C-alpha cells in the first residue's frame, strides 16, 4: 500500500514577496483575485474597504498569504428602509485586531475629510 505525505506550508514561498490579496466571489461560487498583490497592511485594508462585490451580495475577502487564512470578509445584511425598499448593507468583519485598528483609522480619516469638504462648501 502506498502512502502519500502531505505537508502544510507554514512559511511563505520565498518567491512570493507580497502578503495580502483580495478575492471576490463570482456567481459560480469560486473566488477570483481582484487587483494586484499587496505587501502593506494599510494599503490592503484600504483596497479591501473600497472593493465592491462582483455581484449583488457576493463575498469579498482579504487573504493573508503568510498566515494562509482569510483575515477580513465583507458580509451583506438585508435591511428594509422606512419607505419599504429592501437594501443590502455591507458589514466588514476583520479577524485580525491590527487590521481592525487600521480600518477604524481609515474610516475616521474619511469621515473627517467629508466633514471638512462639507464645511468648505458651506463657506463658499
CSV table of N, CA, C and O in Angstrom, one decimal:
chain,number,residue,atom,x,y,z
A,1,UNK,N,0.8,-1.2,0.0
A,1,UNK,CA,0.0,0.0,0.0
A,1,UNK,C,0.9,1.2,0.0
A,1,UNK,O,1.8,1.4,0.8
A,2,UNK,N,0.6,2.2,-0.9
A,2,UNK,CA,1.4,3.4,-1.0
A,2,UNK,C,0.8,4.5,-0.1
A,2,UNK,O,-0.4,4.7,-0.1
A,3,UNK,N,1.6,5.2,0.6
A,3,UNK,CA,1.1,6.3,1.4
A,3,UNK,C,1.7,7.6,0.9
A,3,UNK,O,2.9,7.6,0.6
A,4,UNK,N,0.9,8.6,0.9
A,4,UNK,CA,1.4,9.9,0.4
A,4,UNK,C,1.4,10.9,1.6
A,4,UNK,O,0.5,10.9,2.4
A,5,UNK,N,2.5,11.6,1.8
A,5,UNK,CA,2.7,12.5,2.8
A,5,UNK,C,2.4,13.9,2.3
A,5,UNK,O,2.9,14.4,1.3
A,6,UNK,N,1.4,14.6,3.0
A,6,UNK,CA,1.0,15.9,2.6
A,6,UNK,C,1.6,16.9,3.7
A,6,UNK,O,1.4,16.6,4.9
A,7,UNK,N,2.3,17.9,3.3
A,7,UNK,CA,2.8,18.8,4.2
A,7,UNK,C,2.1,20.1,4.1
A,7,UNK,O,1.6,20.5,3.0
A,8,UNK,N,1.9,20.8,5.2
A,8,UNK,CA,1.3,22.1,5.3
A,8,UNK,C,2.4,23.2,5.2
A,8,UNK,O,3.3,23.1,6.0
A,9,UNK,N,2.2,24.1,4.3
A,9,UNK,CA,3.2,25.2,4.2
A,9,UNK,C,3.0,26.1,5.4
A,9,UNK,O,2.0,26.7,5.5
A,10,UNK,N,4.0,26.2,6.2
A,10,UNK,CA,4.0,27.2,7.3
A,10,UNK,C,4.7,28.5,7.0
A,10,UNK,O,4.3,29.5,7.6
A,11,UNK,N,5.6,28.5,6.2
A,11,UNK,CA,6.4,29.7,5.8
A,11,UNK,C,5.9,30.1,4.4
A,11,UNK,O,5.7,29.2,3.6
A,12,UNK,N,5.9,31.4,4.1
A,12,UNK,CA,5.5,31.8,2.8
A,12,UNK,C,6.6,31.4,1.8
A,12,UNK,O,7.8,31.3,2.1
A,13,UNK,N,6.2,31.2,0.6
A,13,UNK,CA,7.1,30.8,-0.5
A,13,UNK,C,8.1,32.0,-0.7
A,13,UNK,O,7.6,33.2,-0.8
A,14,UNK,N,9.4,31.8,-0.7
A,14,UNK,CA,10.3,32.9,-0.8
A,14,UNK,C,10.1,33.7,-2.1
A,14,UNK,O,10.5,34.9,-2.1
A,15,UNK,N,9.6,33.1,-3.1
A,15,UNK,CA,9.4,33.8,-4.4
A,15,UNK,C,8.2,34.7,-4.3
A,15,UNK,O,8.0,35.6,-5.1
A,16,UNK,N,7.4,34.5,-3.3
A,16,UNK,CA,6.2,35.4,-3.1
A,16,UNK,C,6.5,36.4,-2.1
A,16,UNK,O,6.5,36.2,-0.9
A,17,UNK,N,6.7,37.6,-2.5
A,17,UNK,CA,7.1,38.7,-1.6
A,17,UNK,C,5.9,39.4,-1.0
A,17,UNK,O,5.9,40.0,0.0
A,18,UNK,N,4.8,39.3,-1.8
A,18,UNK,CA,3.6,40.0,-1.3
A,18,UNK,C,2.9,39.2,-0.1
A,18,UNK,O,3.2,38.1,0.0
A,19,UNK,N,2.1,39.9,0.6
A,19,UNK,CA,1.5,39.3,1.7
A,19,UNK,C,0.0,39.1,1.6
A,19,UNK,O,-0.6,38.1,1.9
A,20,UNK,N,-0.7,40.2,1.1
A,20,UNK,CA,-2.2,40.2,1.0
A,20,UNK,C,-2.7,40.2,-0.4
A,20,UNK,O,-2.1,40.6,-1.3
A,21,UNK,N,-3.9,39.6,-0.5
A,21,UNK,CA,-4.6,39.6,-1.8
A,21,UNK,C,-6.1,39.6,-1.6
A,21,UNK,O,-6.6,39.0,-0.6
A,22,UNK,N,-6.8,40.3,-2.4
A,22,UNK,CA,-8.2,40.4,-2.3
A,22,UNK,C,-8.9,39.5,-3.3
A,22,UNK,O,-8.4,39.4,-4.4
A,23,UNK,N,-9.9,38.8,-2.8
A,23,UNK,CA,-10.6,37.8,-3.6
A,23,UNK,C,-12.1,38.2,-3.6
A,23,UNK,O,-12.7,38.5,-2.5
A,24,UNK,N,-12.7,38.1,-4.8
A,24,UNK,CA,-14.2,38.4,-4.9
A,24,UNK,C,-14.8,37.1,-5.4
A,24,UNK,O,-14.3,36.4,-6.3
A,25,UNK,N,-16.0,36.8,-4.9
A,25,UNK,CA,-16.8,35.6,-5.2
A,25,UNK,C,-17.5,35.9,-6.5
A,25,UNK,O,-18.1,36.9,-6.7
A,26,UNK,N,-17.4,35.0,-7.5
A,26,UNK,CA,-18.2,35.0,-8.7
A,26,UNK,C,-19.5,34.3,-8.5
A,26,UNK,O,-19.7,33.6,-7.5
A,27,UNK,N,-20.4,34.5,-9.4
A,27,UNK,CA,-21.7,33.8,-9.3
A,27,UNK,C,-21.7,32.3,-9.2
A,27,UNK,O,-22.5,31.7,-8.7
A,28,UNK,N,-20.6,31.7,-9.8
A,28,UNK,CA,-20.4,30.3,-9.8
A,28,UNK,C,-19.9,29.8,-8.4
A,28,UNK,O,-19.7,28.6,-8.3
A,29,UNK,N,-19.6,30.7,-7.5
A,29,UNK,CA,-19.2,30.3,-6.1
A,29,UNK,C,-17.7,30.3,-6.0
A,29,UNK,O,-17.2,30.3,-4.8
A,30,UNK,N,-16.9,30.4,-7.0
A,30,UNK,CA,-15.5,30.5,-6.9
A,30,UNK,C,-15.0,31.9,-6.6
A,30,UNK,O,-15.7,32.9,-6.9
A,31,UNK,N,-13.9,32.0,-6.0
A,31,UNK,CA,-13.3,33.3,-5.6
A,31,UNK,C,-12.1,33.6,-6.5
A,31,UNK,O,-11.3,32.7,-6.7
A,32,UNK,N,-12.1,34.8,-7.1
A,32,UNK,CA,-11.1,35.2,-8.0
A,32,UNK,C,-10.3,36.4,-7.5
A,32,UNK,O,-11.0,37.2,-6.8
A,33,UNK,N,-9.0,36.5,-7.7
A,33,UNK,CA,-8.3,37.6,-7.2
A,33,UNK,C,-8.7,38.9,-7.9
A,33,UNK,O,-9.1,38.9,-9.0
A,34,UNK,N,-8.6,39.9,-7.1
A,34,UNK,CA,-9.1,41.3,-7.5
A,34,UNK,C,-7.9,42.2,-7.2
A,34,UNK,O,-7.4,42.3,-6.1
A,35,UNK,N,-7.4,42.9,-8.3
A,35,UNK,CA,-6.3,43.8,-8.1
A,35,UNK,C,-5.0,43.1,-7.9
A,35,UNK,O,-5.0,41.9,-8.1
A,36,UNK,N,-4.0,43.8,-7.7
A,36,UNK,CA,-2.7,43.2,-7.5
A,36,UNK,C,-2.4,42.8,-6.1
A,36,UNK,O,-3.2,43.0,-5.2
A,37,UNK,N,-1.3,42.1,-6.0
A,37,UNK,CA,-0.9,41.6,-4.7
A,37,UNK,C,-0.3,42.8,-3.9
A,37,UNK,O,0.2,43.7,-4.4
A,38,UNK,N,-0.5,42.8,-2.6
A,38,UNK,CA,-0.2,43.9,-1.7
A,38,UNK,C,0.7,43.5,-0.6
A,38,UNK,O,0.4,42.5,0.1
A,39,UNK,N,1.7,44.3,-0.3
A,39,UNK,CA,2.6,43.9,0.9
A,39,UNK,C,2.2,44.7,2.1
A,39,UNK,O,2.3,44.2,3.2
A,40,UNK,N,1.7,46.0,2.0
A,40,UNK,CA,1.4,46.8,3.1
A,40,UNK,C,0.0,46.5,3.7
A,40,UNK,O,-1.0,46.5,2.9
A,41,UNK,N,-0.1,46.3,5.0
A,41,UNK,CA,-1.4,46.1,5.6
A,41,UNK,C,-2.4,47.3,5.4
A,41,UNK,O,-3.6,47.1,5.2
A,42,UNK,N,-1.8,48.5,5.5
A,42,UNK,CA,-2.7,49.7,5.4
A,42,UNK,C,-3.2,49.7,4.0
A,42,UNK,O,-4.4,50.0,3.8
A,43,UNK,N,-2.4,49.5,3.0
A,43,UNK,CA,-2.9,49.5,1.6
A,43,UNK,C,-3.9,48.4,1.3
A,43,UNK,O,-4.9,48.6,0.6
A,44,UNK,N,-3.6,47.2,1.9
A,44,UNK,CA,-4.5,46.1,1.7
A,44,UNK,C,-5.9,46.4,2.3
A,44,UNK,O,-6.9,46.1,1.7
A,45,UNK,N,-6.0,46.9,3.5
A,45,UNK,CA,-7.2,47.3,4.2
A,45,UNK,C,-8.0,48.4,3.4
A,45,UNK,O,-9.2,48.3,3.2
A,46,UNK,N,-7.2,49.4,2.9
A,46,UNK,CA,-7.8,50.5,2.2
A,46,UNK,C,-8.5,49.9,0.9
A,46,UNK,O,-9.6,50.3,0.6
A,47,UNK,N,-7.8,49.1,0.2
A,47,UNK,CA,-8.3,48.5,-1.0
A,47,UNK,C,-9.5,47.6,-0.7
A,47,UNK,O,-10.5,47.6,-1.5
A,48,UNK,N,-9.4,46.8,0.3
A,48,UNK,CA,-10.5,45.9,0.7
A,48,UNK,C,-11.8,46.7,1.0
A,48,UNK,O,-12.8,46.3,0.6
A,49,UNK,N,-11.6,47.8,1.7
A,49,UNK,CA,-12.8,48.7,2.0
A,49,UNK,C,-13.4,49.3,0.8
A,49,UNK,O,-14.6,49.6,0.8
A,50,UNK,N,-12.6,49.5,-0.3
A,50,UNK,CA,-13.1,50.1,-1.5
A,50,UNK,C,-13.6,49.1,-2.5
A,50,UNK,O,-14.3,49.4,-3.5
A,51,UNK,N,-13.3,47.8,-2.3
A,51,UNK,CA,-13.6,46.8,-3.3
A,51,UNK,C,-15.1,46.4,-3.3
A,51,UNK,O,-15.6,46.0,-2.3
A,52,UNK,N,-15.8,46.6,-4.4
A,52,UNK,CA,-17.2,46.2,-4.5
A,52,UNK,C,-17.3,44.7,-4.8
A,52,UNK,O,-16.4,44.1,-5.3
A,53,UNK,N,-18.4,44.1,-4.5
A,53,UNK,CA,-18.6,42.6,-4.8
A,53,UNK,C,-18.7,42.5,-6.3
A,53,UNK,O,-19.1,43.4,-7.0
A,54,UNK,N,-18.5,41.3,-6.8
A,54,UNK,CA,-18.6,41.0,-8.3
A,54,UNK,C,-20.1,41.0,-8.7
A,54,UNK,O,-20.4,41.3,-9.8
A,55,UNK,N,-21.0,40.7,-7.7
A,55,UNK,CA,-22.4,40.8,-8.0
A,55,UNK,C,-23.1,41.1,-6.7
A,55,UNK,O,-22.5,41.0,-5.6
A,56,UNK,N,-24.3,41.5,-6.7
A,56,UNK,CA,-25.0,41.9,-5.5
A,56,UNK,C,-25.1,40.8,-4.5
A,56,UNK,O,-25.6,39.7,-4.7
A,57,UNK,N,-24.5,41.1,-3.3
A,57,UNK,CA,-24.5,40.1,-2.2
A,57,UNK,C,-23.3,39.2,-2.3
A,57,UNK,O,-23.1,38.3,-1.4
A,58,UNK,N,-22.4,39.3,-3.3
A,58,UNK,CA,-21.2,38.4,-3.4
A,58,UNK,C,-20.2,38.7,-2.3
A,58,UNK,O,-20.1,39.8,-1.7
A,59,UNK,N,-19.4,37.7,-2.0
A,59,UNK,CA,-18.4,37.8,-0.9
A,59,UNK,C,-17.2,38.5,-1.4
A,59,UNK,O,-16.8,38.5,-2.6
A,60,UNK,N,-16.5,39.2,-0.5
A,60,UNK,CA,-15.2,39.9,-0.7
A,60,UNK,C,-14.4,39.5,0.5
A,60,UNK,O,-14.8,39.6,1.6
A,61,UNK,N,-13.2,39.0,0.2
A,61,UNK,CA,-12.3,38.5,1.3
A,61,UNK,C,-10.9,39.1,1.1
A,61,UNK,O,-10.4,39.3,0.0
A,62,UNK,N,-10.2,39.3,2.2
A,62,UNK,CA,-8.8,39.7,2.3
A,62,UNK,C,-8.0,38.5,2.8
A,62,UNK,O,-8.3,38.0,3.9
A,63,UNK,N,-7.1,38.0,1.9
A,63,UNK,CA,-6.3,36.8,2.3
A,63,UNK,C,-4.9,37.2,2.7
A,63,UNK,O,-4.3,38.0,2.0
A,64,UNK,N,-4.4,36.6,3.7
A,64,UNK,CA,-3.1,36.8,4.2
A,64,UNK,C,-2.3,35.5,3.8
A,64,UNK,O,-2.5,34.4,4.3
A,65,UNK,N,-1.4,35.7,2.8
A,65,UNK,CA,-0.6,34.6,2.3
A,65,UNK,C,0.4,34.1,3.3
A,65,UNK,O,0.7,32.9,3.3
A,66,UNK,N,0.9,34.9,4.2
A,66,UNK,CA,1.9,34.4,5.2
A,66,UNK,C,1.2,33.6,6.3
A,66,UNK,O,1.7,32.5,6.6
A,67,UNK,N,0.0,34.0,6.7
A,67,UNK,CA,-0.8,33.2,7.7
A,67,UNK,C,-1.6,32.1,7.0
A,67,UNK,O,-2.1,31.2,7.7
A,68,UNK,N,-1.8,32.2,5.7
A,68,UNK,CA,-2.6,31.2,4.9
A,68,UNK,C,-4.0,31.1,5.5
A,68,UNK,O,-4.6,30.1,5.7
A,69,UNK,N,-4.6,32.3,5.6
A,69,UNK,CA,-6.0,32.4,6.1
A,69,UNK,C,-6.7,33.7,5.7
A,69,UNK,O,-6.0,34.7,5.4
A,70,UNK,N,-8.0,33.7,5.7
A,70,UNK,CA,-8.7,34.9,5.4
A,70,UNK,C,-8.7,35.8,6.7
A,70,UNK,O,-8.9,35.3,7.8
A,71,UNK,N,-8.3,37.1,6.5
A,71,UNK,CA,-8.2,37.9,7.7
A,71,UNK,C,-9.3,39.0,7.7
A,71,UNK,O,-9.4,39.7,8.7
A,72,UNK,N,-10.1,39.1,6.6
A,72,UNK,CA,-11.2,40.0,6.6
A,72,UNK,C,-12.2,39.5,5.6
A,72,UNK,O,-11.9,38.9,4.6
A,73,UNK,N,-13.5,39.8,5.9
A,73,UNK,CA,-14.5,39.5,4.9
A,73,UNK,C,-15.7,40.5,5.0
A,73,UNK,O,-15.8,41.2,6.0
A,74,UNK,N,-16.4,40.7,3.9
A,74,UNK,CA,-17.5,41.6,3.8
A,74,UNK,C,-18.8,40.8,3.8
A,74,UNK,O,-18.9,39.9,2.9
A,75,UNK,N,-19.6,41.0,4.8
A,75,UNK,CA,-20.9,40.3,4.8
A,75,UNK,C,-22.0,41.3,4.5
A,75,UNK,O,-21.8,42.5,4.7
A,76,UNK,N,-23.1,40.8,4.0
A,76,UNK,CA,-24.2,41.6,3.5
A,76,UNK,C,-25.4,41.3,4.3
A,76,UNK,O,-25.8,40.1,4.4
A,77,UNK,N,-26.1,42.3,4.8
A,77,UNK,CA,-27.3,42.2,5.6
A,77,UNK,C,-28.4,42.9,4.8
A,77,UNK,O,-28.2,44.0,4.3
A,78,UNK,N,-29.5,42.3,4.7
A,78,UNK,CA,-30.7,42.9,4.0
A,78,UNK,C,-31.5,43.7,5.1
A,78,UNK,O,-31.9,43.1,6.1
A,79,UNK,N,-31.7,44.9,4.7
A,79,UNK,CA,-32.5,45.8,5.6
A,79,UNK,C,-33.6,46.4,4.8
A,79,UNK,O,-33.5,46.6,3.6
A,80,UNK,N,-34.7,46.8,5.5
A,80,UNK,CA,-35.8,47.4,4.8
A,80,UNK,C,-35.8,48.9,5.3
A,80,UNK,O,-35.7,49.2,6.4
A,81,UNK,N,-35.9,49.8,4.3
A,81,UNK,CA,-35.9,51.2,4.6
A,81,UNK,C,-37.3,51.6,5.1
A,81,UNK,O,-38.2,50.8,5.1
A,82,UNK,N,-37.3,52.9,5.6
A,82,UNK,CA,-38.6,53.4,6.1
A,82,UNK,C,-39.7,53.4,5.1
A,82,UNK,O,-40.9,53.3,5.4
A,83,UNK,N,-39.4,53.5,3.8
A,83,UNK,CA,-40.4,53.6,2.8
A,83,UNK,C,-40.6,52.2,2.1
A,83,UNK,O,-41.4,52.1,1.2
A,84,UNK,N,-40.0,51.2,2.7
A,84,UNK,CA,-40.3,49.8,2.3
A,84,UNK,C,-39.4,49.2,1.3
A,84,UNK,O,-39.6,48.0,0.9
A,85,UNK,N,-38.3,49.9,0.9
A,85,UNK,CA,-37.4,49.2,-0.1
A,85,UNK,C,-36.4,48.3,0.7
A,85,UNK,O,-36.1,48.6,1.8
A,86,UNK,N,-36.0,47.2,0.1
A,86,UNK,CA,-35.0,46.4,0.7
A,86,UNK,C,-33.7,46.7,0.1
A,86,UNK,O,-33.6,46.9,-1.1
A,87,UNK,N,-32.7,46.9,0.9
A,87,UNK,CA,-31.3,47.2,0.5
A,87,UNK,C,-30.3,46.3,1.2
A,87,UNK,O,-30.6,45.8,2.3
A,88,UNK,N,-29.2,46.1,0.6
A,88,UNK,CA,-28.1,45.3,1.2
A,88,UNK,C,-27.2,46.3,1.8
A,88,UNK,O,-26.8,47.3,1.2
A,89,UNK,N,-26.8,46.0,3.0
A,89,UNK,CA,-25.8,46.8,3.8
A,89,UNK,C,-24.6,46.0,4.0
A,89,UNK,O,-24.6,44.9,4.5
A,90,UNK,N,-23.4,46.6,3.7
A,90,UNK,CA,-22.2,45.9,3.9
A,90,UNK,C,-21.7,46.0,5.3
A,90,UNK,O,-21.7,47.1,5.9
A,91,UNK,N,-21.2,44.9,5.8
A,91,UNK,CA,-20.6,44.9,7.1
A,91,UNK,C,-19.2,44.2,7.0
A,91,UNK,O,-19.1,43.1,6.6
A,92,UNK,N,-18.2,44.9,7.3
A,92,UNK,CA,-16.8,44.4,7.2
A,92,UNK,C,-16.4,43.8,8.5
A,92,UNK,O,-16.5,44.4,9.6
A,93,UNK,N,-15.9,42.5,8.4
A,93,UNK,CA,-15.5,41.8,9.6
A,93,UNK,C,-14.0,41.5,9.5
A,93,UNK,O,-13.6,40.8,8.6
A,94,UNK,N,-13.2,41.9,10.5
A,94,UNK,CA,-11.8,41.6,10.5
A,94,UNK,C,-11.5,40.6,11.6
A,94,UNK,O,-11.9,40.8,12.7
A,95,UNK,N,-10.7,39.6,11.2
A,95,UNK,CA,-10.3,38.6,12.2
A,95,UNK,C,-9.0,38.9,12.9
A,95,UNK,O,-8.6,38.3,13.9
A,96,UNK,N,-8.3,40.0,12.4
A,96,UNK,CA,-7.0,40.4,12.9
A,96,UNK,C,-7.2,41.7,13.6
A,96,UNK,O,-7.6,42.7,13.0
A,97,UNK,N,-7.0,41.8,14.9
A,97,UNK,CA,-7.2,43.1,15.6
A,97,UNK,C,-6.3,44.3,15.1
A,97,UNK,O,-6.8,45.4,15.1
A,98,UNK,N,-5.2,44.0,14.5
A,98,UNK,CA,-4.3,45.1,14.0
A,98,UNK,C,-5.0,45.6,12.7
A,98,UNK,O,-5.0,46.9,12.5
A,99,UNK,N,-5.6,44.8,11.9
A,99,UNK,CA,-6.3,45.2,10.7
A,99,UNK,C,-7.6,46.0,11.1
A,99,UNK,O,-8.0,46.9,10.4
A,100,UNK,N,-8.2,45.6,12.2
A,100,UNK,CA,-9.4,46.3,12.7
A,100,UNK,C,-9.0,47.8,13.0
A,100,UNK,O,-9.7,48.7,12.7
A,101,UNK,N,-7.9,47.9,13.7
A,101,UNK,CA,-7.4,49.3,14.1
A,101,UNK,C,-7.1,50.1,12.8
A,101,UNK,O,-7.5,51.3,12.8
A,102,UNK,N,-6.5,49.5,11.8
A,102,UNK,CA,-6.2,50.2,10.6
A,102,UNK,C,-7.5,50.6,9.9
A,102,UNK,O,-7.6,51.8,9.4
A,103,UNK,N,-8.5,49.7,9.8
A,103,UNK,CA,-9.8,50.1,9.2
A,103,UNK,C,-10.5,51.2,9.9
A,103,UNK,O,-11.1,52.1,9.3
A,104,UNK,N,-10.4,51.2,11.3
A,104,UNK,CA,-11.1,52.3,12.0
A,104,UNK,C,-10.4,53.6,11.7
A,104,UNK,O,-11.0,54.7,11.6
A,105,UNK,N,-9.1,53.6,11.6
A,105,UNK,CA,-8.3,54.8,11.3
A,105,UNK,C,-8.7,55.3,9.9
A,105,UNK,O,-8.9,56.6,9.7
A,106,UNK,N,-8.8,54.5,8.9
A,106,UNK,CA,-9.2,54.9,7.6
A,106,UNK,C,-10.6,55.5,7.6
A,106,UNK,O,-10.9,56.5,7.0
A,107,UNK,N,-11.5,54.8,8.3
A,107,UNK,CA,-12.9,55.3,8.4
A,107,UNK,C,-13.0,56.7,9.1
A,107,UNK,O,-13.7,57.6,8.7
A,108,UNK,N,-12.2,56.9,10.1
A,108,UNK,CA,-12.1,58.2,10.8
A,108,UNK,C,-11.6,59.3,9.9
A,108,UNK,O,-12.1,60.4,9.8
A,109,UNK,N,-10.5,59.0,9.1
A,109,UNK,CA,-9.9,60.0,8.2
A,109,UNK,C,-11.0,60.3,7.1
A,109,UNK,O,-11.1,61.5,6.7
A,110,UNK,N,-11.7,59.3,6.6
A,110,UNK,CA,-12.7,59.5,5.6
A,110,UNK,C,-13.8,60.4,6.1
A,110,UNK,O,-14.3,61.3,5.4
A,111,UNK,N,-14.3,60.2,7.3
A,111,UNK,CA,-15.3,61.0,7.9
A,111,UNK,C,-14.8,62.4,8.1
A,111,UNK,O,-15.6,63.4,7.9
A,112,UNK,N,-13.6,62.6,8.6
A,112,UNK,CA,-13.1,63.9,8.7
A,112,UNK,C,-13.0,64.7,7.4
A,112,UNK,O,-13.3,65.8,7.3
A,113,UNK,N,-12.5,64.0,6.4
A,113,UNK,CA,-12.4,64.6,5.0
A,113,UNK,C,-13.8,65.0,4.5
A,113,UNK,O,-14.0,66.1,3.9
A,114,UNK,N,-14.8,64.2,4.8
A,114,UNK,CA,-16.2,64.5,4.4
A,114,UNK,C,-16.7,65.8,5.1
A,114,UNK,O,-17.3,66.6,4.6
A,115,UNK,N,-16.4,65.8,6.4
A,115,UNK,CA,-16.8,67.0,7.2
A,115,UNK,C,-16.2,68.2,6.8
A,115,UNK,O,-16.8,69.3,6.6
A,116,UNK,N,-14.8,68.2,6.5
A,116,UNK,CA,-14.1,69.3,6.0
A,116,UNK,C,-14.6,69.8,4.7
A,116,UNK,O,-14.8,71.0,4.4
A,117,UNK,N,-14.9,68.8,3.8
A,117,UNK,CA,-15.4,69.1,2.5
A,117,UNK,C,-16.8,69.8,2.6
A,117,UNK,O,-17.1,70.8,1.9
A,118,UNK,N,-17.6,69.4,3.5
A,118,UNK,CA,-19.0,70.0,3.7
A,118,UNK,C,-18.8,71.4,4.2
A,118,UNK,O,-19.5,72.3,3.8
A,119,UNK,N,-17.9,71.6,5.2
A,119,UNK,CA,-17.6,72.9,5.7
A,119,UNK,C,-17.1,73.9,4.7
A,119,UNK,O,-17.5,75.1,4.7
A,120,UNK,N,-16.2,73.4,3.8
A,120,UNK,CA,-15.7,74.3,2.7
A,120,UNK,C,-16.8,74.7,1.8
A,120,UNK,O,-16.9,75.8,1.4
A,121,UNK,N,-17.7,73.7,1.4
A,121,UNK,CA,-18.8,74.1,0.5
A,121,UNK,C,-19.8,75.1,1.2
A,121,UNK,O,-20.3,75.9,0.4
A,122,UNK,N,-19.9,75.0,2.5
A,122,UNK,CA,-20.9,75.9,3.1
A,122,UNK,C,-20.3,77.3,3.2
A,122,UNK,O,-21.0,78.3,3.2
A,123,UNK,N,-19.0,77.5,3.2
A,123,UNK,CA,-18.4,78.8,3.3
A,123,UNK,C,-18.2,79.5,2.0
A,123,UNK,O,-18.0,80.7,1.9
A,124,UNK,N,-18.4,78.7,0.9
A,124,UNK,CA,-18.2,79.3,-0.5
A,124,UNK,C,-19.5,80.0,-0.9
A,124,UNK,O,-20.5,79.7,-0.8
